[in-house]
Amino acid sequence: MANNITFIGKGKPNPKHFGKTMPKYGQIKNTIGIISGKGGVGKSTVTGILASTLSKKGYKVGVLDADITGPSMPRFFGVNGKRAGIEPIDQENFKYDPVISEGNVKIMSMNLMMPKEDEPVIWRGPVVTSVLTQLFTDTKWGELDYLLIDMPPGTSDITLTVMQSFPIDELIVVSTPQDMVSMIVKKVVNMAKKMNVPIRGVIENMSYINCPGCDTKIRVFSKKSAEEHSVNLGVPLLGELPINVDLTEALEEGRAEEYVRDNDLYSLIFEALY
Ligand code: ADP
């Protein structure tokens, strides 16, 4: 039966979420949006890493790919060849079965609905927003500890809708060192503040490369540390991630989830987070 109350913490209804759009087929304890000022900073990659490490820890995890025009979650989890199940209820309503990864993460993405993954979505903003809302509400999420939402970059119409009408418990900002000091990421941080959506903190991606053969972290893009950048942005630093070519290769080959689960670096970085 449809359940339209989300729960946080130890399963108590969260009064903060009254009046928000709720999933019909699931109980979700924590809904976390992953945001960035612009594209290409690794927002989707960090969403995938977080989902994989949380699921490795034993949590029940789902991922909603809300980056509709650049959906990349199916590729991260190597399920881009699969399609989501569609179950008609009547002529207008449907239930969707998410695709489940090898590591037990439930994934829903527009790309899992398209006949071919390279088919573009040529829709106006309001249509995209309504389809995304359906993917959120009509997917059979079941019981989840965490639903991670890979948000579109920047302060677009869709980001606004997700922040305004979805029951987001907290946001995580992803940024690169150069972007940390730009006004673009500050815009998205300020947008969240204006809409009273709590920001948990920032993850600095591509912070450094590990010097081959020595222990030094080489900061390629900025001499300043991630801590200094986060102070400038005004949100706590949750972690910093290196540029890792092995990860890029794993992503290209559709085995990023396996790579992240097998690599202690990622478990350690996110150890303290949840
Ligand atoms: P966004 O979601 O912000 O648009 P993506 O997560 O799609 O960005 O990442 C953009 C590109 O950068 C991808 O090709 C991804 O493989 C690569 N990438 C992201 N983070 C890293 C990293 N830490 N090390 C190496 N490559 C990375």
PDB file of C-alpha atoms and ligand atoms in Angstrom:
ATOM      1  CA  MET A   1       0.000   0.000   0.000  1.00  0.00           C
ATOM      2  CA  ALA A   2       1.206   3.512  -0.719  1.00  0.00           C
ATOM      3  CA  ASN A   3       2.995   5.056   2.233  1.00  0.00           C
ATOM      4  CA  ASN A   4       3.453   8.763   2.097  1.00  0.00           C
ATOM      5  CA  ILE A   5       5.371   9.508   5.273  1.00  0.00           C
ATOM      6  CA  THR A   6       9.176   9.593   5.324  1.00  0.00           C
ATOM      7  CA  PHE A   7      11.113   8.850   8.454  1.00  0.00           C
ATOM      8  CA  ILE A   8      14.371  10.154   9.780  1.00  0.00           C
ATOM      9  CA  GLY A   9      16.756   9.024  12.479  1.00  0.00           C
ATOM     10  CA  LYS A  10      15.186   6.196  14.461  1.00  0.00           C
ATOM     11  CA  GLY A  11      12.073   5.958  12.314  1.00  0.00           C
ATOM     12  CA  LYS A  12      10.155   8.976  13.645  1.00  0.00           C
ATOM     13  CA  PRO A  13       8.022  11.003  11.186  1.00  0.00           C
ATOM     14  CA  ASN A  14       9.775  14.253  10.362  1.00  0.00           C
ATOM     15  CA  PRO A  15       7.371  17.214  10.747  1.00  0.00           C
ATOM     16  CA  LYS A  16       9.756  19.286   8.613  1.00  0.00           C
ATOM     17  CA  HIS A  17       8.660  17.275   5.589  1.00  0.00           C
ATOM     18  CA  PHE A  18       4.907  17.787   5.895  1.00  0.00           C
ATOM     19  CA  GLY A  19       3.548  19.230   2.661  1.00  0.00           C
ATOM     20  CA  LYS A  20       6.477  17.875   0.600  1.00  0.00           C
ATOM     21  CA  THR A  21       6.211  15.429  -2.305  1.00  0.00           C
ATOM     22  CA  MET A  22       6.640  11.971  -0.783  1.00  0.00           C
ATOM     23  CA  PRO A  23       7.569   8.602  -2.300  1.00  0.00           C
ATOM     24  CA  LYS A  24       4.477   6.382  -2.560  1.00  0.00           C
ATOM     25  CA  TYR A  25       6.236   3.031  -2.399  1.00  0.00           C
ATOM     26  CA  GLY A  26       8.928   3.358   0.198  1.00  0.00           C
ATOM     27  CA  GLN A  27      10.087   4.457   3.631  1.00  0.00           C
ATOM     28  CA  ILE A  28      13.236   6.530   3.391  1.00  0.00           C
ATOM     29  CA  LYS A  29      15.103   7.462   6.560  1.00  0.00           C
ATOM     30  CA  ASN A  30      17.513  10.021   5.072  1.00  0.00           C
ATOM     31  CA  THR A  31      17.278  11.850   1.764  1.00  0.00           C
ATOM     32  CA  ILE A  32      20.505  13.565   0.759  1.00  0.00           C
ATOM     33  CA  GLY A  33      20.952  15.843  -2.260  1.00  0.00           C
ATOM     34  CA  ILE A  34      24.396  16.121  -3.873  1.00  0.00           C
ATOM     35  CA  ILE A  35      24.894  19.539  -5.478  1.00  0.00           C
ATOM     36  CA  SER A  36      27.590  21.503  -7.307  1.00  0.00           C
ATOM     37  CA  GLY A  37      28.019  24.964  -8.769  1.00  0.00           C
ATOM     38  CA  LYS A  38      28.735  23.677 -12.268  1.00  0.00           C
ATOM     39  CA  GLY A  39      29.109  20.437 -14.238  1.00  0.00           C
ATOM     40  CA  GLY A  40      32.250  18.350 -14.518  1.00  0.00           C
ATOM     41  CA  VAL A  41      33.470  18.729 -10.924  1.00  0.00           C
ATOM     42  CA  GLY A  42      32.703  15.101 -10.034  1.00  0.00           C
ATOM     43  CA  LYS A  43      29.256  15.459  -8.416  1.00  0.00           C
ATOM     44  CA  SER A  44      27.971  12.207  -9.956  1.00  0.00           C
ATOM     45  CA  THR A  45      31.228  10.401  -9.216  1.00  0.00           C
ATOM     46  CA  VAL A  46      31.040  11.459  -5.546  1.00  0.00           C
ATOM     47  CA  THR A  47      27.353  10.395  -5.404  1.00  0.00           C
ATOM     48  CA  GLY A  48      28.377   6.965  -6.693  1.00  0.00           C
ATOM     49  CA  ILE A  49      31.303   6.730  -4.243  1.00  0.00           C
ATOM     50  CA  LEU A  50      29.068   7.700  -1.302  1.00  0.00           C
ATOM     51  CA  ALA A  51      26.366   5.212  -2.310  1.00  0.00           C
ATOM     52  CA  SER A  52      28.912   2.406  -2.733  1.00  0.00           C
ATOM     53  CA  THR A  53      30.626   3.044   0.612  1.00  0.00           C
ATOM     54  CA  LEU A  54      27.307   3.363   2.497  1.00  0.00           C
ATOM     55  CA  SER A  55      26.068   0.109   0.983  1.00  0.00           C
ATOM     56  CA  LYS A  56      29.402  -1.584   1.831  1.00  0.00           C
ATOM     57  CA  LYS A  57      28.819  -0.527   5.451  1.00  0.00           C
ATOM     58  CA  GLY A  58      25.535  -2.436   5.375  1.00  0.00           C
ATOM     59  CA  TYR A  59      23.061   0.416   4.848  1.00  0.00           C
ATOM     60  CA  LYS A  60      20.147   0.084   2.425  1.00  0.00           C
ATOM     61  CA  VAL A  61      20.869   2.658  -0.275  1.00  0.00           C
ATOM     62  CA  GLY A  62      19.095   4.098  -3.308  1.00  0.00           C
ATOM     63  CA  VAL A  63      20.240   6.631  -5.899  1.00  0.00           C
ATOM     64  CA  LEU A  64      17.957   8.936  -7.864  1.00  0.00           C
ATOM     65  CA  ASP A  65      19.669  10.397 -10.908  1.00  0.00           C
ATOM     66  CA  ALA A  66      18.126  13.874 -11.083  1.00  0.00           C
ATOM     67  CA  ASP A  67      20.820  15.119 -13.474  1.00  0.00           C
ATOM     68  CA  ILE A  68      18.326  14.477 -16.282  1.00  0.00           C
ATOM     69  CA  THR A  69      20.309  15.960 -19.174  1.00  0.00           C
ATOM     70  CA  GLY A  70      23.605  14.381 -18.050  1.00  0.00           C
ATOM     71  CA  PRO A  71      22.561  11.153 -16.328  1.00  0.00           C
ATOM     72  CA  SER A  72      25.621   9.101 -15.434  1.00  0.00           C
ATOM     73  CA  MET A  73      24.650   6.966 -12.431  1.00  0.00           C
ATOM     74  CA  PRO A  74      23.805   3.834 -14.516  1.00  0.00           C
ATOM     75  CA  ARG A  75      27.325   3.926 -15.997  1.00  0.00           C
ATOM     76  CA  PHE A  76      28.957   4.323 -12.585  1.00  0.00           C
ATOM     77  CA  PHE A  77      27.167   1.188 -11.388  1.00  0.00           C
ATOM     78  CA  GLY A  78      27.703  -0.673 -14.682  1.00  0.00           C
ATOM     79  CA  VAL A  79      23.946  -1.145 -15.216  1.00  0.00           C
ATOM     80  CA  ASN A  80      23.558   1.076 -18.303  1.00  0.00           C
ATOM     81  CA  GLY A  81      22.605  -1.960 -20.413  1.00  0.00           C
ATOM     82  CA  LYS A  82      19.606  -2.699 -18.152  1.00  0.00           C
ATOM     83  CA  ARG A  83      16.139  -1.117 -18.144  1.00  0.00           C
ATOM     84  CA  ALA A  84      13.885  -0.180 -15.201  1.00  0.00           C
ATOM     85  CA  GLY A  85      10.673  -2.199 -14.851  1.00  0.00           C
ATOM     86  CA  ILE A  86       7.370  -0.409 -15.539  1.00  0.00           C
ATOM     87  CA  GLU A  87       4.193  -1.727 -13.900  1.00  0.00           C
ATOM     88  CA  PRO A  88       0.928  -0.055 -15.009  1.00  0.00           C
ATOM     89  CA  ILE A  89      -1.624   0.676 -12.257  1.00  0.00           C
ATOM     90  CA  ASP A  90      -4.186   2.243 -14.574  1.00  0.00           C
ATOM     91  CA  GLN A  91      -4.011   4.196 -17.827  1.00  0.00           C
ATOM     92  CA  GLU A  92      -2.212   7.137 -16.242  1.00  0.00           C
ATOM     93  CA  ASN A  93      -0.295   5.741 -13.284  1.00  0.00           C
ATOM     94  CA  PHE A  94       2.696   3.467 -13.099  1.00  0.00           C
ATOM     95  CA  LYS A  95       5.069   1.936 -10.563  1.00  0.00           C
ATOM     96  CA  TYR A  96       8.736   1.680 -11.450  1.00  0.00           C
ATOM     97  CA  ASP A  97      11.196  -1.024 -10.433  1.00  0.00           C
ATOM     98  CA  PRO A  98      14.654   0.433  -9.845  1.00  0.00           C
ATOM     99  CA  VAL A  99      17.646  -1.403 -11.295  1.00  0.00           C
ATOM    100  CA  ILE A 100      19.715  -3.026  -8.529  1.00  0.00           C
ATOM    101  CA  SER A 101      23.523  -2.964  -8.754  1.00  0.00           C
ATOM    102  CA  GLU A 102      25.888  -5.822  -7.850  1.00  0.00           C
ATOM    103  CA  GLY A 103      26.542  -4.056  -4.524  1.00  0.00           C
ATOM    104  CA  ASN A 104      22.770  -3.851  -3.810  1.00  0.00           C
ATOM    105  CA  VAL A 105      22.218  -0.148  -4.581  1.00  0.00           C
ATOM    106  CA  LYS A 106      18.786   0.664  -6.053  1.00  0.00           C
ATOM    107  CA  ILE A 107      19.162   3.008  -9.035  1.00  0.00           C
ATOM    108  CA  MET A 108      16.547   5.064 -10.841  1.00  0.00           C
ATOM    109  CA  SER A 109      17.531   7.245 -13.777  1.00  0.00           C
ATOM    110  CA  MET A 110      15.879   8.643 -16.879  1.00  0.00           C
ATOM    111  CA  ASN A 111      18.536   6.757 -18.834  1.00  0.00           C
ATOM    112  CA  LEU A 112      17.143   3.462 -17.531  1.00  0.00           C
ATOM    113  CA  MET A 113      13.823   4.408 -19.189  1.00  0.00           C
ATOM    114  CA  MET A 114      15.153   5.445 -22.609  1.00  0.00           C
ATOM    115  CA  PRO A 115      15.311   2.862 -25.433  1.00  0.00           C
ATOM    116  CA  LYS A 116      19.009   3.729 -25.894  1.00  0.00           C
ATOM    117  CA  GLU A 117      21.295   5.464 -23.386  1.00  0.00           C
ATOM    118  CA  ASP A 118      22.629   7.947 -25.980  1.00  0.00           C
ATOM    119  CA  GLU A 119      19.091   9.132 -26.824  1.00  0.00           C
ATOM    120  CA  PRO A 120      18.840  12.813 -25.752  1.00  0.00           C
ATOM    121  CA  VAL A 121      16.049  14.123 -23.526  1.00  0.00           C
ATOM    122  CA  ILE A 122      14.539  16.960 -25.601  1.00  0.00           C
ATOM    123  CA  TRP A 123      11.994  18.365 -23.172  1.00  0.00           C
ATOM    124  CA  ARG A 124      11.200  21.775 -21.766  1.00  0.00           C
ATOM    125  CA  GLY A 125      11.917  22.424 -18.080  1.00  0.00           C
ATOM    126  CA  PRO A 126       8.360  21.837 -16.751  1.00  0.00           C
ATOM    127  CA  VAL A 127       8.160  18.409 -18.457  1.00  0.00           C
ATOM    128  CA  VAL A 128      11.553  17.402 -17.047  1.00  0.00           C
ATOM    129  CA  THR A 129      10.428  18.516 -13.592  1.00  0.00           C
ATOM    130  CA  SER A 130       7.206  16.516 -13.762  1.00  0.00           C
ATOM    131  CA  VAL A 131       8.981  13.361 -15.030  1.00  0.00           C
ATOM    132  CA  LEU A 132      11.620  13.668 -12.300  1.00  0.00           C
ATOM    133  CA  THR A 133       8.914  14.027  -9.655  1.00  0.00           C
ATOM    134  CA  GLN A 134       7.299  10.818 -10.960  1.00  0.00           C
ATOM    135  CA  LEU A 135      10.611   8.959 -10.843  1.00  0.00           C
ATOM    136  CA  PHE A 136      10.937  10.006  -7.195  1.00  0.00           C
ATOM    137  CA  THR A 137       7.366   9.300  -6.074  1.00  0.00           C
ATOM    138  CA  ASP A 138       6.473   6.235  -8.165  1.00  0.00           C
ATOM    139  CA  THR A 139       9.624   4.146  -7.796  1.00  0.00           C
ATOM    140  CA  LYS A 140       9.434   1.085  -5.547  1.00  0.00           C
ATOM    141  CA  TRP A 141      12.251   2.169  -3.223  1.00  0.00           C
ATOM    142  CA  GLY A 142      11.118  -0.095  -0.378  1.00  0.00           C
ATOM    143  CA  GLU A 143      12.864   0.524   2.937  1.00  0.00           C
ATOM    144  CA  LEU A 144      15.968   2.664   2.554  1.00  0.00           C
ATOM    145  CA  ASP A 145      18.424   4.089   5.073  1.00  0.00           C
ATOM    146  CA  TYR A 146      19.694   6.564   2.491  1.00  0.00           C
ATOM    147  CA  LEU A 147      18.383   7.933  -0.787  1.00  0.00           C
ATOM    148  CA  LEU A 148      21.071   9.979  -2.533  1.00  0.00           C
ATOM    149  CA  ILE A 149      19.865  12.409  -5.184  1.00  0.00           C
ATOM    150  CA  ASP A 150      22.389  13.374  -7.859  1.00  0.00           C
ATOM    151  CA  MET A 151      21.095  16.902  -8.532  1.00  0.00           C
ATOM    152  CA  PRO A 152      21.567  18.852 -11.772  1.00  0.00           C
ATOM    153  CA  PRO A 153      24.486  21.310 -11.566  1.00  0.00           C
ATOM    154  CA  GLY A 154      23.907  24.948 -10.646  1.00  0.00           C
ATOM    155  CA  THR A 155      20.814  26.883  -9.704  1.00  0.00           C
ATOM    156  CA  SER A 156      18.474  25.695 -12.488  1.00  0.00           C
ATOM    157  CA  ASP A 157      14.710  25.327 -12.417  1.00  0.00           C
ATOM    158  CA  ILE A 158      15.042  21.608 -11.648  1.00  0.00           C
ATOM    159  CA  THR A 159      17.424  22.186  -8.723  1.00  0.00           C
ATOM    160  CA  LEU A 160      14.912  24.694  -7.380  1.00  0.00           C
ATOM    161  CA  THR A 161      12.036  22.178  -7.637  1.00  0.00           C
ATOM    162  CA  VAL A 162      14.010  19.415  -5.934  1.00  0.00           C
ATOM    163  CA  MET A 163      15.076  21.718  -3.077  1.00  0.00           C
ATOM    164  CA  GLN A 164      11.584  23.149  -2.711  1.00  0.00           C
ATOM    165  CA  SER A 165       9.330  20.110  -3.009  1.00  0.00           C
ATOM    166  CA  PHE A 166      11.371  16.979  -2.207  1.00  0.00           C
ATOM    167  CA  PRO A 167      11.885  16.040   1.462  1.00  0.00           C
ATOM    168  CA  ILE A 168      15.652  16.700   1.475  1.00  0.00           C
ATOM    169  CA  ASP A 169      17.199  16.188   4.924  1.00  0.00           C
ATOM    170  CA  GLU A 170      20.570  17.630   3.988  1.00  0.00           C
ATOM    171  CA  LEU A 171      22.751  18.633   1.072  1.00  0.00           C
ATOM    172  CA  ILE A 172      26.364  17.794   0.289  1.00  0.00           C
ATOM    173  CA  VAL A 173      28.278  20.194  -1.940  1.00  0.00           C
ATOM    174  CA  VAL A 174      30.922  18.859  -4.342  1.00  0.00           C
ATOM    175  CA  SER A 175      33.556  21.210  -5.653  1.00  0.00           C
ATOM    176  CA  THR A 176      37.041  21.280  -7.169  1.00  0.00           C
ATOM    177  CA  PRO A 177      39.776  23.522  -5.674  1.00  0.00           C
ATOM    178  CA  GLN A 178      39.434  26.179  -8.417  1.00  0.00           C
ATOM    179  CA  ASP A 179      35.659  26.156  -8.117  1.00  0.00           C
ATOM    180  CA  MET A 180      35.765  26.490  -4.296  1.00  0.00           C
ATOM    181  CA  VAL A 181      36.808  30.121  -4.628  1.00  0.00           C
ATOM    182  CA  SER A 182      34.406  30.971  -7.463  1.00  0.00           C
ATOM    183  CA  MET A 183      31.081  32.733  -7.064  1.00  0.00           C
ATOM    184  CA  ILE A 184      29.313  29.893  -8.934  1.00  0.00           C
ATOM    185  CA  VAL A 185      29.501  27.440  -6.025  1.00  0.00           C
ATOM    186  CA  LYS A 186      28.599  30.237  -3.581  1.00  0.00           C
ATOM    187  CA  LYS A 187      25.406  30.816  -5.573  1.00  0.00           C
ATOM    188  CA  VAL A 188      24.224  27.238  -5.042  1.00  0.00           C
ATOM    189  CA  VAL A 189      25.214  27.354  -1.338  1.00  0.00           C
ATOM    190  CA  ASN A 190      23.276  30.610  -0.921  1.00  0.00           C
ATOM    191  CA  MET A 191      20.286  29.156  -2.784  1.00  0.00           C
ATOM    192  CA  ALA A 192      20.144  26.244  -0.311  1.00  0.00           C
ATOM    193  CA  LYS A 193      20.426  28.650   2.631  1.00  0.00           C
ATOM    194  CA  LYS A 194      17.600  30.821   1.276  1.00  0.00           C
ATOM    195  CA  MET A 195      15.402  27.740   0.915  1.00  0.00           C
ATOM    196  CA  ASN A 196      16.268  26.551   4.434  1.00  0.00           C
ATOM    197  CA  VAL A 197      17.717  23.245   3.252  1.00  0.00           C
ATOM    198  CA  PRO A 198      20.555  22.265   5.634  1.00  0.00           C
ATOM    199  CA  ILE A 199      24.026  21.862   4.119  1.00  0.00           C
ATOM    200  CA  ARG A 200      26.042  19.072   5.737  1.00  0.00           C
ATOM    201  CA  GLY A 201      29.323  20.239   4.188  1.00  0.00           C
ATOM    202  CA  VAL A 202      31.565  20.214   1.143  1.00  0.00           C
ATOM    203  CA  ILE A 203      33.647  17.461  -0.434  1.00  0.00           C
ATOM    204  CA  GLU A 204      36.618  18.803  -2.351  1.00  0.00           C
ATOM    205  CA  ASN A 205      37.192  16.578  -5.372  1.00  0.00           C
ATOM    206  CA  MET A 206      40.404  16.458  -7.438  1.00  0.00           C
ATOM    207  CA  SER A 207      42.172  18.162  -4.495  1.00  0.00           C
ATOM    208  CA  TYR A 208      45.536  16.560  -5.202  1.00  0.00           C
ATOM    209  CA  ILE A 209      47.391  13.738  -6.903  1.00  0.00           C
ATOM    210  CA  ASN A 210      49.452  11.258  -4.912  1.00  0.00           C
ATOM    211  CA  CYS A 211      53.111  11.561  -5.866  1.00  0.00           C
ATOM    212  CA  PRO A 212      54.133   8.210  -7.375  1.00  0.00           C
ATOM    213  CA  GLY A 213      56.959   6.792  -5.261  1.00  0.00           C
ATOM    214  CA  CYS A 214      56.691   9.284  -2.370  1.00  0.00           C
ATOM    215  CA  ASP A 215      54.083  10.202   0.261  1.00  0.00           C
ATOM    216  CA  THR A 216      53.535  13.780  -0.871  1.00  0.00           C
ATOM    217  CA  LYS A 217      50.133  15.088  -1.920  1.00  0.00           C
ATOM    218  CA  ILE A 218      50.675  17.322  -4.963  1.00  0.00           C
ATOM    219  CA  ARG A 219      48.075  20.091  -5.114  1.00  0.00           C
ATOM    220  CA  VAL A 220      47.729  20.672  -8.847  1.00  0.00           C
ATOM    221  CA  PHE A 221      45.055  23.343  -8.969  1.00  0.00           C
ATOM    222  CA  SER A 222      45.614  25.420  -5.838  1.00  0.00           C
ATOM    223  CA  LYS A 223      48.283  25.923  -3.177  1.00  0.00           C
ATOM    224  CA  LYS A 224      45.602  26.444  -0.551  1.00  0.00           C
ATOM    225  CA  SER A 225      44.365  23.466   1.457  1.00  0.00           C
ATOM    226  CA  ALA A 226      40.834  22.110   1.250  1.00  0.00           C
ATOM    227  CA  GLU A 227      40.295  23.384   4.840  1.00  0.00           C
ATOM    228  CA  GLU A 228      41.144  26.947   3.798  1.00  0.00           C
ATOM    229  CA  HIS A 229      38.780  26.682   0.835  1.00  0.00           C
ATOM    230  CA  SER A 230      35.912  25.384   2.965  1.00  0.00           C
ATOM    231  CA  VAL A 231      36.344  28.253   5.432  1.00  0.00           C
ATOM    232  CA  ASN A 232      36.115  30.653   2.499  1.00  0.00           C
ATOM    233  CA  LEU A 233      32.929  28.931   1.315  1.00  0.00           C
ATOM    234  CA  GLY A 234      31.469  28.990   4.818  1.00  0.00           C
ATOM    235  CA  VAL A 235      30.575  25.270   5.032  1.00  0.00           C
ATOM    236  CA  PRO A 236      32.371  22.446   6.893  1.00  0.00           C
ATOM    237  CA  LEU A 237      34.843  20.263   4.997  1.00  0.00           C
ATOM    238  CA  LEU A 238      33.699  16.627   4.881  1.00  0.00           C
ATOM    239  CA  GLY A 239      36.653  15.223   2.945  1.00  0.00           C
ATOM    240  CA  GLU A 240      39.031  15.654   0.034  1.00  0.00           C
ATOM    241  CA  LEU A 241      39.447  13.240  -2.840  1.00  0.00           C
ATOM    242  CA  PRO A 242      42.494  12.819  -5.073  1.00  0.00           C
ATOM    243  CA  ILE A 243      42.518  12.764  -8.857  1.00  0.00           C
ATOM    244  CA  ASN A 244      42.631   9.029  -9.457  1.00  0.00           C
ATOM    245  CA  VAL A 245      43.164   7.725 -12.983  1.00  0.00           C
ATOM    246  CA  ASP A 246      42.393   4.164 -11.872  1.00  0.00           C
ATOM    247  CA  LEU A 247      38.942   5.392 -10.799  1.00  0.00           C
ATOM    248  CA  THR A 248      38.415   7.082 -14.196  1.00  0.00           C
ATOM    249  CA  GLU A 249      39.386   3.832 -15.906  1.00  0.00           C
ATOM    250  CA  ALA A 250      37.034   1.836 -13.669  1.00  0.00           C
ATOM    251  CA  LEU A 251      34.238   4.326 -14.519  1.00  0.00           C
ATOM    252  CA  GLU A 252      34.853   3.917 -18.242  1.00  0.00           C
ATOM    253  CA  GLU A 253      34.710   0.143 -17.871  1.00  0.00           C
ATOM    254  CA  GLY A 254      31.505   0.181 -15.773  1.00  0.00           C
ATOM    255  CA  ARG A 255      33.196  -1.283 -12.658  1.00  0.00           C
ATOM    256  CA  ALA A 256      33.472   1.848 -10.499  1.00  0.00           C
ATOM    257  CA  GLU A 257      31.254   0.410  -7.742  1.00  0.00           C
ATOM    258  CA  GLU A 258      33.496  -2.651  -7.397  1.00  0.00           C
ATOM    259  CA  TYR A 259      36.630  -0.471  -7.479  1.00  0.00           C
ATOM    260  CA  VAL A 260      35.317   1.841  -4.752  1.00  0.00           C
ATOM    261  CA  ARG A 261      34.187  -1.062  -2.534  1.00  0.00           C
ATOM    262  CA  ASP A 262      37.633  -2.694  -2.852  1.00  0.00           C
ATOM    263  CA  ASN A 263      39.588   0.534  -2.217  1.00  0.00           C
ATOM    264  CA  ASP A 264      40.123   1.401   1.457  1.00  0.00           C
ATOM    265  CA  LEU A 265      40.847   5.039   0.584  1.00  0.00           C
ATOM    266  CA  TYR A 266      37.148   5.705  -0.014  1.00  0.00           C
ATOM    267  CA  SER A 267      35.914   3.807   3.056  1.00  0.00           C
ATOM    268  CA  LEU A 268      38.369   5.815   5.173  1.00  0.00           C
ATOM    269  CA  ILE A 269      37.387   9.184   3.700  1.00  0.00           C
ATOM    270  CA  PHE A 270      33.724   8.601   4.414  1.00  0.00           C
ATOM    271  CA  GLU A 271      34.196   6.674   7.684  1.00  0.00           C
ATOM    272  CA  ALA A 272      33.252   9.648   9.839  1.00  0.00           C
ATOM    273  CA  LEU A 273      30.473  10.913   7.611  1.00  0.00           C
ATOM    274  CA  TYR A 274      27.619   8.492   8.437  1.00  0.00           C
TER     275      TYR A 274
HETATM  276  P1  ADP B   1      29.646  16.053 -12.674  1.00  0.00           P
HETATM  277  O1  ADP B   1      28.647  15.081 -12.156  1.00  0.00           O
HETATM  278  O2  ADP B   1      30.023  17.111 -11.678  1.00  0.00           O
HETATM  279  O3  ADP B   1      29.302  16.626 -14.015  1.00  0.00           O
HETATM  280  P2  ADP B   1      31.303  13.703 -13.112  1.00  0.00           P
HETATM  281  O4  ADP B   1      31.167  12.970 -11.826  1.00  0.00           O
HETATM  282  O5  ADP B   1      30.512  13.217 -14.281  1.00  0.00           O
HETATM  283  O6  ADP B   1      31.032  15.254 -12.896  1.00  0.00           O
HETATM  284  O7  ADP B   1      32.863  13.741 -13.442  1.00  0.00           O
HETATM  285  C1  ADP B   1      33.379  14.378 -14.608  1.00  0.00           C
HETATM  286  C2  ADP B   1      34.547  13.557 -15.141  1.00  0.00           C
HETATM  287  O8  ADP B   1      35.626  13.610 -14.217  1.00  0.00           O
HETATM  288  C3  ADP B   1      34.208  12.081 -15.332  1.00  0.00           C
HETATM  289  O9  ADP B   1      34.799  11.643 -16.524  1.00  0.00           O
HETATM  290  C4  ADP B   1      34.845  11.387 -14.144  1.00  0.00           C
HETATM  291  O10 ADP B   1      35.278  10.116 -14.500  1.00  0.00           O
HETATM  292  C5  ADP B   1      36.033  12.290 -13.826  1.00  0.00           C
HETATM  293  N1  ADP B   1      36.346  12.349 -12.391  1.00  0.00           N
HETATM  294  C6  ADP B   1      35.576  12.853 -11.410  1.00  0.00           C
HETATM  295  N2  ADP B   1      36.205  12.777 -10.222  1.00  0.00           N
HETATM  296  C7  ADP B   1      37.400  12.208 -10.449  1.00  0.00           C
HETATM  297  C8  ADP B   1      38.530  11.870  -9.617  1.00  0.00           C
HETATM  298  N3  ADP B   1      38.535  12.105  -8.309  1.00  0.00           N
HETATM  299  N4  ADP B   1      39.615  11.296 -10.213  1.00  0.00           N
HETATM  300  C9  ADP B   1      39.620  11.074 -11.536  1.00  0.00           C
HETATM  301  N5  ADP B   1      38.608  11.362 -12.388  1.00  0.00           N
HETATM  302  C10 ADP B   1      37.506  11.934 -11.846  1.00  0.00           C
END
